[in-house]
Amino acid sequence: MTTEGLTVLIPAEKIAARVAELGAEISRDLADIDELTVVCVLKGGFIFTADLVRHLSIPCRIEFIRASSYGTHRASTGKVMLDHHHDPHVEGKHVLLVEDILDTGLTVTRILEELRTHNPASLRVCTLLDKPSARTTPVKADYTGFTIPDVYVVGYGLDAAGKHRELPYVASLNA
């Protein structure tokens, strides 16, 4: 399907089904903990996080961290900036970092480094989208929604210069 310069890669129905599966898998894996601290990476991870936590059967607390490596361009700048006004409280907590897309790996690596300085009890990563062909740093997610090719994607929280976040599907942005 193509709409206004976009090609749908993952339809809304497929996303909804996979998010439910991820919620069940995470709940099974972490069934023995009292509480999970879910750390949402803003801005792109907000829709995925909201949908995911509704599928968790374990009590959770939601925190936020803001990070960016894109600026106004379609490619990572290679420099990850964290907004420390959103530092999550994770000391001694079981933490699930929820990210929209694992691309170069620089953002997730930088956030994991920061979270580890606060001594969480455990630390796992869940990403909606994984783009392993773009990876420049050796980081892997514990939970992955979909593996995608090295194309620029928008929708379901991901944007291009602030546009297309609201789309219920993931689409590639045609050049």
Tab-separated table of C-alpha atoms in Angstrom:
chain	number	residue	atom	x	y	z
A	1	MET	CA	0.000	0.000	0.000
A	2	THR	CA	1.323	3.482	-0.879
A	3	THR	CA	-0.096	6.707	0.578
A	4	GLU	CA	1.258	10.215	-0.061
A	5	GLY	CA	4.911	9.254	-0.450
A	6	LEU	CA	4.693	6.438	2.096
A	7	THR	CA	4.815	2.696	1.600
A	8	VAL	CA	3.220	0.685	4.405
A	9	LEU	CA	5.666	-1.915	5.736
A	10	ILE	CA	3.794	-3.135	8.811
A	11	PRO	CA	0.013	-2.688	8.969
A	12	ALA	CA	-1.723	-1.666	12.197
A	13	GLU	CA	-3.298	-5.097	12.718
A	14	LYS	CA	0.070	-6.825	12.551
A	15	ILE	CA	1.564	-4.331	15.023
A	16	ALA	CA	-1.318	-4.846	17.469
A	17	ALA	CA	-0.934	-8.625	17.332
A	18	ARG	CA	2.837	-8.494	17.829
A	19	VAL	CA	2.599	-6.020	20.730
A	20	ALA	CA	0.168	-8.387	22.469
A	21	GLU	CA	2.622	-11.271	21.919
A	22	LEU	CA	5.505	-9.206	23.317
A	23	GLY	CA	3.450	-8.288	26.385
A	24	ALA	CA	2.685	-11.950	27.035
A	25	GLU	CA	6.324	-12.985	26.507
A	26	ILE	CA	7.682	-10.290	28.829
A	27	SER	CA	5.046	-11.148	31.447
A	28	ARG	CA	6.033	-14.840	31.336
A	29	ASP	CA	9.757	-14.074	31.525
A	30	LEU	CA	9.365	-11.672	34.447
A	31	ALA	CA	6.501	-13.367	36.298
A	32	ASP	CA	8.570	-13.751	39.476
A	33	ILE	CA	9.255	-10.030	40.036
A	34	ASP	CA	7.100	-7.750	42.186
A	35	GLU	CA	7.191	-4.738	39.889
A	36	LEU	CA	8.652	-3.772	36.526
A	37	THR	CA	9.911	-0.276	35.834
A	38	VAL	CA	9.202	0.467	32.191
A	39	VAL	CA	11.386	3.261	30.822
A	40	CYS	CA	9.955	4.768	27.648
A	41	VAL	CA	12.377	6.488	25.293
A	42	LEU	CA	10.714	9.725	24.180
A	43	LYS	CA	9.467	10.848	21.844
A	44	GLY	CA	9.209	7.939	19.425
A	45	GLY	CA	8.487	5.208	21.961
A	46	PHE	CA	5.356	6.687	23.513
A	47	ILE	CA	2.728	4.886	21.410
A	48	PHE	CA	4.511	1.524	21.562
A	49	THR	CA	5.004	1.853	25.326
A	50	ALA	CA	1.358	2.780	25.934
A	51	ASP	CA	0.162	-0.223	23.960
A	52	LEU	CA	2.753	-2.607	25.429
A	53	VAL	CA	2.084	-1.870	29.113
A	54	ARG	CA	-1.605	-2.650	28.621
A	55	HIS	CA	-0.545	-6.185	27.658
A	56	LEU	CA	1.685	-6.760	30.692
A	57	SER	CA	0.224	-8.927	33.435
A	58	ILE	CA	2.815	-7.820	35.994
A	59	PRO	CA	2.585	-4.590	37.984
A	60	CYS	CA	4.594	-1.814	36.396
A	61	ARG	CA	5.685	1.728	36.921
A	62	ILE	CA	6.332	3.912	33.890
A	63	GLU	CA	9.238	6.329	33.632
A	64	PHE	CA	10.493	8.390	30.712
A	65	ILE	CA	13.836	9.358	29.265
A	66	ARG	CA	14.319	11.680	26.331
A	67	ALA	CA	17.085	10.940	23.875
A	68	SER	CA	17.897	11.960	20.347
A	69	SER	CA	20.537	11.217	17.758
A	70	TYR	CA	18.692	12.384	14.657
A	71	GLY	CA	18.371	16.166	14.842
A	72	THR	CA	16.394	17.277	11.795
A	73	HIS	CA	17.932	14.788	9.377
A	74	ARG	CA	17.004	11.254	8.341
A	75	ALA	CA	20.314	9.765	9.448
A	76	SER	CA	21.758	9.472	12.939
A	77	THR	CA	24.146	12.278	13.812
A	78	GLY	CA	26.246	9.787	15.762
A	79	LYS	CA	25.933	11.992	18.850
A	80	VAL	CA	23.316	10.960	21.405
A	81	MET	CA	21.834	13.674	23.559
A	82	LEU	CA	19.983	12.792	26.781
A	83	ASP	CA	17.619	15.198	28.502
A	84	HIS	CA	18.448	14.796	32.180
A	85	HIS	CA	15.184	16.430	33.239
A	86	HIS	CA	13.626	13.042	32.518
A	87	ASP	CA	16.100	10.830	34.405
A	88	PRO	CA	14.169	7.768	35.551
A	89	HIS	CA	14.424	6.417	39.100
A	90	VAL	CA	15.722	2.876	38.602
A	91	GLU	CA	18.026	2.058	41.510
A	92	GLY	CA	17.368	-1.511	42.642
A	93	LYS	CA	14.502	-1.859	40.141
A	94	HIS	CA	13.853	-4.393	37.393
A	95	VAL	CA	13.939	-2.212	34.288
A	96	LEU	CA	12.604	-2.661	30.774
A	97	LEU	CA	13.833	0.009	28.364
A	98	VAL	CA	11.249	0.462	25.595
A	99	GLU	CA	12.482	1.975	22.338
A	100	ASP	CA	10.750	2.584	19.026
A	101	ILE	CA	13.646	1.536	16.798
A	102	LEU	CA	17.057	-0.030	17.293
A	103	ASP	CA	19.005	1.443	14.401
A	104	THR	CA	22.721	2.230	14.779
A	105	GLY	CA	22.487	1.175	18.414
A	106	LEU	CA	24.087	4.398	19.630
A	107	THR	CA	20.988	5.712	21.419
A	108	VAL	CA	20.224	2.458	23.233
A	109	THR	CA	23.894	1.977	24.152
A	110	ARG	CA	24.100	5.501	25.596
A	111	ILE	CA	20.861	5.089	27.573
A	112	LEU	CA	21.947	1.686	28.914
A	113	GLU	CA	25.244	3.221	30.051
A	114	GLU	CA	23.321	5.957	31.859
A	115	LEU	CA	20.814	3.565	33.461
A	116	ARG	CA	23.592	1.242	34.663
A	117	THR	CA	25.103	4.112	36.671
A	118	HIS	CA	21.904	4.021	38.773
A	119	ASN	CA	22.336	0.318	39.666
A	120	PRO	CA	19.113	-1.330	38.513
A	121	ALA	CA	18.434	-4.882	39.726
A	122	SER	CA	18.066	-5.976	36.088
A	123	LEU	CA	17.982	-4.253	32.727
A	124	ARG	CA	16.335	-5.455	29.531
A	125	VAL	CA	15.579	-3.824	26.178
A	126	CYS	CA	12.400	-4.079	24.119
A	127	THR	CA	12.243	-2.480	20.681
A	128	LEU	CA	9.374	-2.355	18.261
A	129	LEU	CA	11.681	-2.262	15.243
A	130	ASP	CA	15.174	-3.652	14.776
A	131	LYS	CA	17.339	-2.595	11.863
A	132	PRO	CA	20.451	-4.795	12.321
A	133	SER	CA	21.977	-3.825	8.967
A	134	ALA	CA	22.377	-0.248	10.262
A	135	ARG	CA	24.082	-1.242	13.531
A	136	THR	CA	27.377	0.483	14.323
A	137	THR	CA	27.648	-0.673	17.927
A	138	PRO	CA	27.188	-4.201	19.302
A	139	VAL	CA	23.865	-4.000	21.137
A	140	LYS	CA	20.890	-6.358	20.972
A	141	ALA	CA	17.344	-6.159	22.235
A	142	ASP	CA	15.960	-8.797	24.572
A	143	TYR	CA	12.569	-8.405	22.899
A	144	THR	CA	11.988	-7.363	19.279
A	145	GLY	CA	8.739	-6.662	17.503
A	146	PHE	CA	9.899	-6.689	13.894
A	147	THR	CA	13.177	-6.791	11.993
A	148	ILE	CA	13.162	-4.332	9.101
A	149	PRO	CA	15.486	-3.417	6.224
A	150	ASP	CA	17.667	-0.312	6.282
A	151	VAL	CA	14.995	2.184	5.213
A	152	TYR	CA	13.758	5.344	6.919
A	153	VAL	CA	10.450	4.581	8.638
A	154	VAL	CA	7.642	6.646	10.125
A	155	GLY	CA	4.372	6.008	11.899
A	156	TYR	CA	3.323	4.422	15.191
A	157	GLY	CA	5.330	7.059	17.068
A	158	LEU	CA	8.233	7.451	14.636
A	159	ASP	CA	8.461	10.739	12.789
A	160	ALA	CA	10.162	12.626	9.996
A	161	ALA	CA	10.760	16.197	11.185
A	162	GLY	CA	7.747	15.946	13.501
A	163	LYS	CA	5.376	14.476	10.923
A	164	HIS	CA	3.662	11.075	10.651
A	165	ARG	CA	3.923	10.000	14.342
A	166	GLU	CA	0.157	9.527	14.519
A	167	LEU	CA	-0.069	6.915	11.772
A	168	PRO	CA	-1.372	3.557	13.061
A	169	TYR	CA	1.089	1.627	10.876
A	170	VAL	CA	4.833	1.694	10.107
A	171	ALA	CA	5.742	2.938	6.640
A	172	SER	CA	8.871	3.691	4.687
A	173	LEU	CA	9.291	7.275	3.599
A	174	ASN	CA	9.802	7.330	-0.144
A	175	ALA	CA	12.670	9.511	-1.390
